[in-house]
XYZ file of C-alpha atoms in Angstrom:
532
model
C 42.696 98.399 -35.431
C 43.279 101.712 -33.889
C 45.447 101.315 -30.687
C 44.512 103.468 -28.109
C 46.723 102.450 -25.521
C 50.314 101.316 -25.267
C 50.005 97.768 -24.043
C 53.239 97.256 -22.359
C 52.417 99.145 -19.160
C 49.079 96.960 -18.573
C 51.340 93.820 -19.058
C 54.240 94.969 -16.711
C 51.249 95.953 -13.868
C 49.651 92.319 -14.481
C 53.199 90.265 -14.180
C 53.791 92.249 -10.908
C 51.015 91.725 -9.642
C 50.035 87.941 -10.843
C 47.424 86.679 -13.343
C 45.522 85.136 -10.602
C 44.777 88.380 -8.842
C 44.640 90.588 -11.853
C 43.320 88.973 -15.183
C 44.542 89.113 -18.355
C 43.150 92.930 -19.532
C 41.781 91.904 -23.079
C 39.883 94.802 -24.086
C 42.914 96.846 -23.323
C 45.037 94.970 -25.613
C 44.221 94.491 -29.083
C 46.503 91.565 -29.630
C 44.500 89.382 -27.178
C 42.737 87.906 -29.313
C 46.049 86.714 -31.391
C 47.076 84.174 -28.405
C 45.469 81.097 -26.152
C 44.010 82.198 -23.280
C 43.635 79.014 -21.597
C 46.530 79.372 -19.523
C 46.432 82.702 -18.666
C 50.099 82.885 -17.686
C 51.573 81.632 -20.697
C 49.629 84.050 -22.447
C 51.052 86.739 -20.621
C 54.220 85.540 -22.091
C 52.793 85.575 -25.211
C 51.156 88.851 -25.364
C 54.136 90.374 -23.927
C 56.378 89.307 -26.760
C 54.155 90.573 -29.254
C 54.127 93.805 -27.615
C 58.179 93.660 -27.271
C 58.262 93.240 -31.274
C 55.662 96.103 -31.785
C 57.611 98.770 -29.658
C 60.934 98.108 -31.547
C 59.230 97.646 -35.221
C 57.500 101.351 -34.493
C 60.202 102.704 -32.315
C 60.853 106.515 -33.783
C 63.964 108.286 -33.545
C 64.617 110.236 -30.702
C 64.056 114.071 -31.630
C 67.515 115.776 -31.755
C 67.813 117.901 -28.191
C 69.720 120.458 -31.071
C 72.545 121.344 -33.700
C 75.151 118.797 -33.841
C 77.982 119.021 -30.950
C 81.783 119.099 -31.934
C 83.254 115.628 -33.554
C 85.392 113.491 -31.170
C 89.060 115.298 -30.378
C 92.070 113.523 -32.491
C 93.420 110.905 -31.313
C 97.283 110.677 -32.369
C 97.902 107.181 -30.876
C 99.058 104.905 -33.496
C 96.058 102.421 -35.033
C 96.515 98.189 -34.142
C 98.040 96.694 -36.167
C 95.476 94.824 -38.656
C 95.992 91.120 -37.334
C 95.670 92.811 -33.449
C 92.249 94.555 -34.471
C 90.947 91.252 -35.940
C 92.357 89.254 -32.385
C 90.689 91.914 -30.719
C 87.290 91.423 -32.890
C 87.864 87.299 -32.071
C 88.457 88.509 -28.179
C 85.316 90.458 -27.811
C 83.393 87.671 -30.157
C 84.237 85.141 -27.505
C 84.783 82.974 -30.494
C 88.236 80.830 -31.456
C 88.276 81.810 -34.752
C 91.199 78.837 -34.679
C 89.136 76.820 -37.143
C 87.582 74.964 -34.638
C 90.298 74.631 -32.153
C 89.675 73.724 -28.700
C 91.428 76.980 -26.490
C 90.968 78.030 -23.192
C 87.565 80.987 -22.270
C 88.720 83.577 -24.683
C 87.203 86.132 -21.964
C 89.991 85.415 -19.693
C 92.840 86.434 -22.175
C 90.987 89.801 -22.909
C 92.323 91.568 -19.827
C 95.806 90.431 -20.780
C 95.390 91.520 -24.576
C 93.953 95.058 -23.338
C 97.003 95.630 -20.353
C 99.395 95.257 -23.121
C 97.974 96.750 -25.912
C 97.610 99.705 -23.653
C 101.097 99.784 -22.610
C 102.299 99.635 -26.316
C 100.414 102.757 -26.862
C 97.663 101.949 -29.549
C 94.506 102.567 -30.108
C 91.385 100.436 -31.271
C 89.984 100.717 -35.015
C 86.730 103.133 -34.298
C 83.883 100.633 -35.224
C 85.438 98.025 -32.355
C 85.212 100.787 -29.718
C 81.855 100.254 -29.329
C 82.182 96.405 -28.733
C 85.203 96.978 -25.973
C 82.806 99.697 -24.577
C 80.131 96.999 -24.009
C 82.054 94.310 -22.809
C 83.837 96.718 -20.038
C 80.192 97.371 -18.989
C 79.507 94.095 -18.259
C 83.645 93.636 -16.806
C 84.245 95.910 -14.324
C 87.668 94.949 -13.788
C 88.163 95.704 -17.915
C 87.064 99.120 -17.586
C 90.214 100.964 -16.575
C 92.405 99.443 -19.498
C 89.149 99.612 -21.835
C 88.352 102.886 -21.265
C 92.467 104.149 -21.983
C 92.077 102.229 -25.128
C 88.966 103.761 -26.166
C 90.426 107.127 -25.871
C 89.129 110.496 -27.070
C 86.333 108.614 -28.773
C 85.315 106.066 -26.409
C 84.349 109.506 -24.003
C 83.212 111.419 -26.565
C 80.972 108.331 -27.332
C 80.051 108.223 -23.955
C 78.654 111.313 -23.632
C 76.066 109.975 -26.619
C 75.059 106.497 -24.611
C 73.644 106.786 -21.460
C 74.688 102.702 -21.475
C 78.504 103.978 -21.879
C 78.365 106.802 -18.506
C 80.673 104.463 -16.687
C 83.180 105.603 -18.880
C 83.202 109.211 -17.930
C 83.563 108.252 -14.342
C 86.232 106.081 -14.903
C 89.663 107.521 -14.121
C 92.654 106.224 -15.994
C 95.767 105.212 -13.216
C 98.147 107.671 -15.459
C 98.167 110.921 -14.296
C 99.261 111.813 -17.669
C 96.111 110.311 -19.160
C 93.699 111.951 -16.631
C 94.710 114.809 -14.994
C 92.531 116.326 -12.065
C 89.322 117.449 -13.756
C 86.333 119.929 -11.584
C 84.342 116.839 -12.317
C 86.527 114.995 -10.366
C 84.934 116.498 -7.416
C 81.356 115.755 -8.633
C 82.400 112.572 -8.678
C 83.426 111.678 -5.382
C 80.002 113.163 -4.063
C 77.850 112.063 -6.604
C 79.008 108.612 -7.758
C 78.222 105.013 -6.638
C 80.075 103.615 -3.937
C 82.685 101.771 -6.062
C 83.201 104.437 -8.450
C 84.043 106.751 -5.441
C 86.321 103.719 -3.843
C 88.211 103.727 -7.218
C 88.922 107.304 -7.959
C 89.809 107.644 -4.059
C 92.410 105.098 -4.642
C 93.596 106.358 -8.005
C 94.180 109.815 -6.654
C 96.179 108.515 -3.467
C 98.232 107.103 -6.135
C 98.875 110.422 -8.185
C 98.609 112.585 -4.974
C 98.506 111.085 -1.542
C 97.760 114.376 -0.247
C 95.201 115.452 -1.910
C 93.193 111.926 -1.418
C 93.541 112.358 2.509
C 91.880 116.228 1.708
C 88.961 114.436 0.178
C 88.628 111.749 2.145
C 89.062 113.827 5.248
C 86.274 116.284 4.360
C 83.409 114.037 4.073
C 84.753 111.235 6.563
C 82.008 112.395 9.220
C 79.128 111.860 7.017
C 80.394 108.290 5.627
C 78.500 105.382 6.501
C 80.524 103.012 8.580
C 80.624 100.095 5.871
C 82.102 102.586 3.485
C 85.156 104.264 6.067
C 86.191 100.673 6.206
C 86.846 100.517 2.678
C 87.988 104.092 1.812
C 90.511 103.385 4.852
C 91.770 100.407 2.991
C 92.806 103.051 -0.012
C 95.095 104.826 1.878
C 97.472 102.125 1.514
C 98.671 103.939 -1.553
C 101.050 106.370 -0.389
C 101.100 105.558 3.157
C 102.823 108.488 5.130
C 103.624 110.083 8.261
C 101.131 112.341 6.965
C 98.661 110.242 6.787
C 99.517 109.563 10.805
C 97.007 112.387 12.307
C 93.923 111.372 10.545
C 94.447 107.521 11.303
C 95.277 107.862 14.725
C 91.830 110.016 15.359
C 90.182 107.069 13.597
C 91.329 105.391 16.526
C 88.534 106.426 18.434
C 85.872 105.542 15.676
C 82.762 104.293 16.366
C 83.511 101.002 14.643
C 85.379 98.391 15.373
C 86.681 97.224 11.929
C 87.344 100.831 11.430
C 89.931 101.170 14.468
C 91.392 97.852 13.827
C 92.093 98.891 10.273
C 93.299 102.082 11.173
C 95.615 100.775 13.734
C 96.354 98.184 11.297
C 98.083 101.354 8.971
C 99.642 102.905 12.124
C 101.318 99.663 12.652
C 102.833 100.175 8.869
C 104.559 103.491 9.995
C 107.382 102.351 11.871
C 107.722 106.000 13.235
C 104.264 106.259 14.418
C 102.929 107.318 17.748
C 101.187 103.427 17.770
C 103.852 101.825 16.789
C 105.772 103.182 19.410
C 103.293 102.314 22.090
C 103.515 98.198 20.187
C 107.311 98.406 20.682
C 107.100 98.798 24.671
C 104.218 96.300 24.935
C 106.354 94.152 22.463
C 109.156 94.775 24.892
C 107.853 93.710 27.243
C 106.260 90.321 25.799
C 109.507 89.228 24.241
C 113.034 89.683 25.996
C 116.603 87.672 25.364
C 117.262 85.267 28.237
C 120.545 86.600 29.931
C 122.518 83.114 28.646
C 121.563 84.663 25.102
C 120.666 80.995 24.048
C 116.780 81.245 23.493
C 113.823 83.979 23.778
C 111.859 84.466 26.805
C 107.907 85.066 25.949
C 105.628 87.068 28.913
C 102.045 87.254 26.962
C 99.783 90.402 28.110
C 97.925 89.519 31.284
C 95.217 91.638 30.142
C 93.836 93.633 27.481
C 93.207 96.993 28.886
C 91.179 99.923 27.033
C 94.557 101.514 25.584
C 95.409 98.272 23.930
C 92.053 97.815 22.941
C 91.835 101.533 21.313
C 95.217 100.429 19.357
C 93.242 97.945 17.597
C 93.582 95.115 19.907
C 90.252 93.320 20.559
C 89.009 92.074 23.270
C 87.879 88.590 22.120
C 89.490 86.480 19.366
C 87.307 86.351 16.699
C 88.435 82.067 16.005
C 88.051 81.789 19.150
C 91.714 81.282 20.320
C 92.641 81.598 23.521
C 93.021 85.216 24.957
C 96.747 85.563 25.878
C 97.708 83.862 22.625
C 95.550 86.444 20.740
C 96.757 89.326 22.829
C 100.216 88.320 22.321
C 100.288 87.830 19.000
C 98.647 91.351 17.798
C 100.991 92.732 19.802
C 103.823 91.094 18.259
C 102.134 91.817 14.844
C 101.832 95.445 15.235
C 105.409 96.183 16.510
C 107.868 97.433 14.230
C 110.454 94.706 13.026
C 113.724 96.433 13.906
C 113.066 96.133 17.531
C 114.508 92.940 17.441
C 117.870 93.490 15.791
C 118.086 96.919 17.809
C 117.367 94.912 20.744
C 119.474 91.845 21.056
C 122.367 92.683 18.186
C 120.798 89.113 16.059
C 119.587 89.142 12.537
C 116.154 87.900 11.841
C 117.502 84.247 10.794
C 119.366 83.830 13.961
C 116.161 85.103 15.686
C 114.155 82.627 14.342
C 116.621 79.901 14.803
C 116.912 80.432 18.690
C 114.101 78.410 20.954
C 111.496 79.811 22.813
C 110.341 79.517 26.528
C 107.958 80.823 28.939
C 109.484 83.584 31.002
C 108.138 81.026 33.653
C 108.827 77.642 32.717
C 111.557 78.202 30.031
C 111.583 74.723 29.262
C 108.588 75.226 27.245
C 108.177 75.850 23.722
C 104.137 76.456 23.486
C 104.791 79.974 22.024
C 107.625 78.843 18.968
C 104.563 79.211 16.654
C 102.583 81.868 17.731
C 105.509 84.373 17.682
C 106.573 82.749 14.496
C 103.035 83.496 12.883
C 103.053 87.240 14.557
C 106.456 88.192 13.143
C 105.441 86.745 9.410
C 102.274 88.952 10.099
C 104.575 91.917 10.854
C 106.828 91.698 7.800
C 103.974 91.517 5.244
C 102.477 94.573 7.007
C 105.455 96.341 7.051
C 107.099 95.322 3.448
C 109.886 93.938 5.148
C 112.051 91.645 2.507
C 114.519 90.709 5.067
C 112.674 89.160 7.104
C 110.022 87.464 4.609
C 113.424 86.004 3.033
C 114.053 84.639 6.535
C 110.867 83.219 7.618
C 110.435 81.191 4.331
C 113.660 79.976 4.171
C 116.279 78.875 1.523
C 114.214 78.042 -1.423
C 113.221 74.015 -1.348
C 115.806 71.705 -2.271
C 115.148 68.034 -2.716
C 115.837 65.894 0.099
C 119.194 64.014 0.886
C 118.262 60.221 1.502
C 116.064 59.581 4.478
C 116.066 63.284 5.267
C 113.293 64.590 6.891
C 110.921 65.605 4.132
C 108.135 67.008 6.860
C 111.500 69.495 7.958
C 111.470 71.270 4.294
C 107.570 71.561 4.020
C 107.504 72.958 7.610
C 109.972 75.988 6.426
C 107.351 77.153 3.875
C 104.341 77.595 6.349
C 101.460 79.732 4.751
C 103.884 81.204 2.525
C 102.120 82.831 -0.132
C 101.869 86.349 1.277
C 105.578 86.454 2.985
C 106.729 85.427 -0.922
C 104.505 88.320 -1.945
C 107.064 90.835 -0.501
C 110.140 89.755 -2.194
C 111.102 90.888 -5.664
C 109.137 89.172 -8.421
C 112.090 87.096 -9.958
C 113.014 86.329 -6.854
C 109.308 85.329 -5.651
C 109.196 83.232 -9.282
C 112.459 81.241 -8.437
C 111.661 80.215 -4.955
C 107.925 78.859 -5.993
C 109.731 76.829 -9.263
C 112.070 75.365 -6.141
C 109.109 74.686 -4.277
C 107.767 73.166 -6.953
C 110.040 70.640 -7.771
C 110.322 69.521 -4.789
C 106.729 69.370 -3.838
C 104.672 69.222 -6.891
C 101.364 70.915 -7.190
C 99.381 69.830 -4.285
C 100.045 72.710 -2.116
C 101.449 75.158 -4.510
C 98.265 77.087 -5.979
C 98.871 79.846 -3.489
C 102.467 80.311 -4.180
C 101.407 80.398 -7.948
C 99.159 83.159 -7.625
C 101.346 85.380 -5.943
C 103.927 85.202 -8.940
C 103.743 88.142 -11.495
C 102.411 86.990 -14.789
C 102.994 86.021 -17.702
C 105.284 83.240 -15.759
C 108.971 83.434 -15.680
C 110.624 80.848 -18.075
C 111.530 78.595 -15.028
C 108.855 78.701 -13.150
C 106.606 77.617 -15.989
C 108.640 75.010 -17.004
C 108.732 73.531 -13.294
C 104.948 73.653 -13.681
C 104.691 71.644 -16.872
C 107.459 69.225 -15.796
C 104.975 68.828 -12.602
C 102.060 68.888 -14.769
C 103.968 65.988 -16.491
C 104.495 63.905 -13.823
C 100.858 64.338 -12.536
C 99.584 62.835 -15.319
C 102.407 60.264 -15.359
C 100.915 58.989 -11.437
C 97.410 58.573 -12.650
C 95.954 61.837 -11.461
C 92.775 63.551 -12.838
C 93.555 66.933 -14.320
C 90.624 67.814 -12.137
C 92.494 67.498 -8.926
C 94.903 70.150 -10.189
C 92.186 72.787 -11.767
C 92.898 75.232 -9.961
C 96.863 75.526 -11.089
C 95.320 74.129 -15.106
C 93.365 77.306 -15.604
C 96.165 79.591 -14.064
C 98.164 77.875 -16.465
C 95.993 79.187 -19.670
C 96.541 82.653 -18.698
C 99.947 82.804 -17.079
C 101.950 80.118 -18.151
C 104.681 81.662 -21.119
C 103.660 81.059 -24.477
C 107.228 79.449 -25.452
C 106.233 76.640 -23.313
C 103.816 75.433 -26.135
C 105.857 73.241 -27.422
C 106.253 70.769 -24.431
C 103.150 70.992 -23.855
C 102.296 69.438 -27.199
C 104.344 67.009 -27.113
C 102.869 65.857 -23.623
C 99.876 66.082 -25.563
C 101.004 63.715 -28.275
C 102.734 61.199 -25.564
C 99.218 61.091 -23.518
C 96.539 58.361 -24.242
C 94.284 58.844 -26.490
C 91.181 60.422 -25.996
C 92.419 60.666 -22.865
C 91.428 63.722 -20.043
C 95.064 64.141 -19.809
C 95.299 64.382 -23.615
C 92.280 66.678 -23.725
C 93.653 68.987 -21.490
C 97.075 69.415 -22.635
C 95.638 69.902 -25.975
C 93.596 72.812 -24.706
C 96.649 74.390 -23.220
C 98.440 74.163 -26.451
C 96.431 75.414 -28.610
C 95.367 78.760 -25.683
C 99.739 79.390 -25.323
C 99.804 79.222 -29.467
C 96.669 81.582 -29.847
C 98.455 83.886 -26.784
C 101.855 83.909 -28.409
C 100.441 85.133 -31.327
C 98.131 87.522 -29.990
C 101.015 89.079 -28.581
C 103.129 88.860 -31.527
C 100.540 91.159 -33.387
C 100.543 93.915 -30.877
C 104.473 93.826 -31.604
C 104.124 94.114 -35.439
């Protein structure tokens, strides 16, 4: 039968719309008569297959827009080895290709095989580009590493798939692997919101100034949603340059926006703000005369300068207001007032009491200026006194020593620990560790670099050990268990077996160190390959 019109449109109208308002168009569709009508929405379903498999079986090539363009540029990175392009194959599979071997979501060791295959400098075989191209599609966070990989081809096939455009807006971190293009421009006026967000915060990185020029020019017409977040880029490259636009941003129309924006003036120890947070700060927070303990005045009020400095009115918890004033006062003040001011080093600081400037017998503000200062030093960077607010790494108890003492030291660490050095960071969580356990240390964890250092992962699997030596679930530890699979170093595999091979039988516990195994043997030599 002669078909005189393309079914698929007639379908599409009738799902929209319903098959109880619209009926099923019969003598439009000369396949009706193939399928049940009975229940007109399953034939819908029906008929709408059959006209899926009839617009790919007579699907014609698209008519060439003209002569051939130029072949994709050379690329003179070295290939993968052959064992890497097969993992990488297995990778973007999703398959084991273990013989059966129980391993961990292969999709979550992809980003870790792509970072470091891009920092060894290779490049993909050309008939896997395609496959990394797709899966970076669906991945967002793969496309930066998948898109260096893919290289001169994976843009030049780019520019053939209209699926594959996200490639030619993504910008590679290396200057050296994307310098500034005319397109970039286009870009930042033309893409979607989280392309522009990324290329914004790329280029601060490469070129502070010339991501406040960009930013700057269209800041007026940016809804407020968006100013929010292209604020947060300026992180990169923070400057006293940067002081002028953020302190006009003061007077924004949005809230979020000023508090952000003062939030970044409060990270430039020289900046107009913070100057204005050190005399309110002053004046909050003075030395009793007997030099013994800290005297705390909280902000009677919260007047409109305070509140244009980022300061709200209200709590947002609903805390009480002095309290709130006081501490975003606190927070926003540059550190080295208090050395400057009373000669003390930020552990002797913390270890003096605090009073009210009124009854100084009272210690109701220990904690909140405790809390504001571990605000201020992840705000500002400050090592020194991150180091002092968490303390001496955890150490385990003498007899009848007050366990509640060490745990209180480590208050909402994970952020302060965030500012030290990473071997440093790695050796104070192991301590924690040991001491502790697990229970509280899934935080820490994931503000260590990865893959693990030796001795933090071996405190985790001698914790890990001992969890499933008390009787635990490996569900009540999850969390830390599938941080483990990705971050955990692969020489550890070996213990881990053998706590395998020690648990019961057909055990969880046995299940699950199995798992982890067999995912640290297939990363060690996934890794090992890239090396050859």
């Amino acid at each position: 039968m002669t078909i005189t019109q393309d079914p698929w449109e007639t379908l599409h109208t009738t799902a929209l719309l319903g098959t109880d308002r619209r009926p099923l168009p019969a003598t439009a569709l000369p396949l009706a008569d193939t399928v049940d009508q009975a229940d007109p929405a399953t034939a819908l379903l029906e008929l709408a297959a059959l006209a899926t498999v009839r617009r790919r079986a007579g699907a014609l090539p698209v008519p060439a827009a003209g002569p051939p363009g130029p072949p994709a540029p050379e690329d003179g990175r070295p290939e993968l080895p052959t064992a890497a392009a097969r993992r990488l194959a297995v990778l973007l599979a999703g398959r084991s290709g273990s013989g059966g071997a129980t391993l961990a979501n292969l999709a979550e060791l992809l980003p870790q095989w792509l970072a470091t295959a891009r920092a060894r400098g290779l490049r993909p075989p050309g008939a896997l580009i395609p496959g990394l191209l797709d899966a970076a599609r669906a991945r967002s966070e793969l496309r930066s590493d998948a898109v260096a990989l893919a290289g001169p081809l994976g843009r030049w096939l780019a520019e053939q798939n209209p699926d594959w455009r996200f490639v030619l807006r993504t910008a590679a971190p290396d200057p050296a692997e994307q310098p500034d293009r005319p397109a970039d421009h286009q870009l930042w006026h033309e893409g979607l919101f989280a392309e522009r967000v990324t290329h914004l915060t790329l280029l601060r990185r490469r070129d502070p100034a010339a991501g406040l020029e960009l930013l700057s020019g269209t800041w007026s017409t940016e809804r407020a949603e968006d100013r929010l977040l292209f604020l947060d880029s300026l992180q990169d490259g923070l400057s006293a340059a940067d002081e002028p636009f953020l302190e006009a941003a003061l007077g924004d129309r949005s809230k979020n926006v000023r508090a952000t924006a003062a939030e970044l003036l409060s990270a430039l120890p020289g900046s107009a703000l913070a100057r204005r947070m050190t005399e309110r700060a002053r004046a909050a927070v003075r030395l009793a005369e007997t030099g013994t303990h800290l005297l705390v005045t909280p902000p009677a009020e919260c007047d409109a300068a305070m509140q244009r400095d980022g300061i709200p009115l209200k709590s947002p918890t609903g805390r009480g207001e002095r309290a709130w004033w006081f501490g975003e006062v606190i927070a926003a003040a540059p550190l080295r007032l208090w050395p400057e001011s009373t000669g003390l080093t930020p552990e002797q600081l913390l270890a003096l009491r605090v009073g009210d400037s009124i009854d100084e017998t009272s210690s109701s503000w220990a904690d909140d200026l405790r809390e504001a200062w571990a605000r201020a030093a992840v705000r500002q960077h400050d090592a020194d006194w991150a180091r002092a607010l968490l303390g001496p790494a955890p150490a385990p108890p003498a007899r009848g020593a007050g366990r509640a003492r060490a745990r209180r030291a480590t208050g909402a660490p994970a952020k302060l620990l965030a500012v030290l050095p990473p071997g440093e960071r790695a050796a104070w969580t192991a301590a924690f560790i040991e001491v502790h356990g697990l229970g509280e240390a899934f935080q820490l964890l994931g503000a260590c670099g990865t893959p693990w250092t030796p001795p933090l992962s071996t405190a985790v699997v001698t914790a890990l050990a001992r969890a499933a030596g008390s009787g635990a679930y490996p569900w009540s530890h999850s969390g830390v268990l599938g941080m483990t699979e990705r971050a955990l170093a692969p020489g550890t595999a070996a213990a881990v077996e053998e706590l395998a091979a020690g648990a019961a039988p057909d055990s969880a516990w046995s299940e699950t160190f199995a798992r982890l195994a067999g995912t640290l043997r297939f990363r060690a030599a996934m890794l090992a390959e890239l090396d050859a």
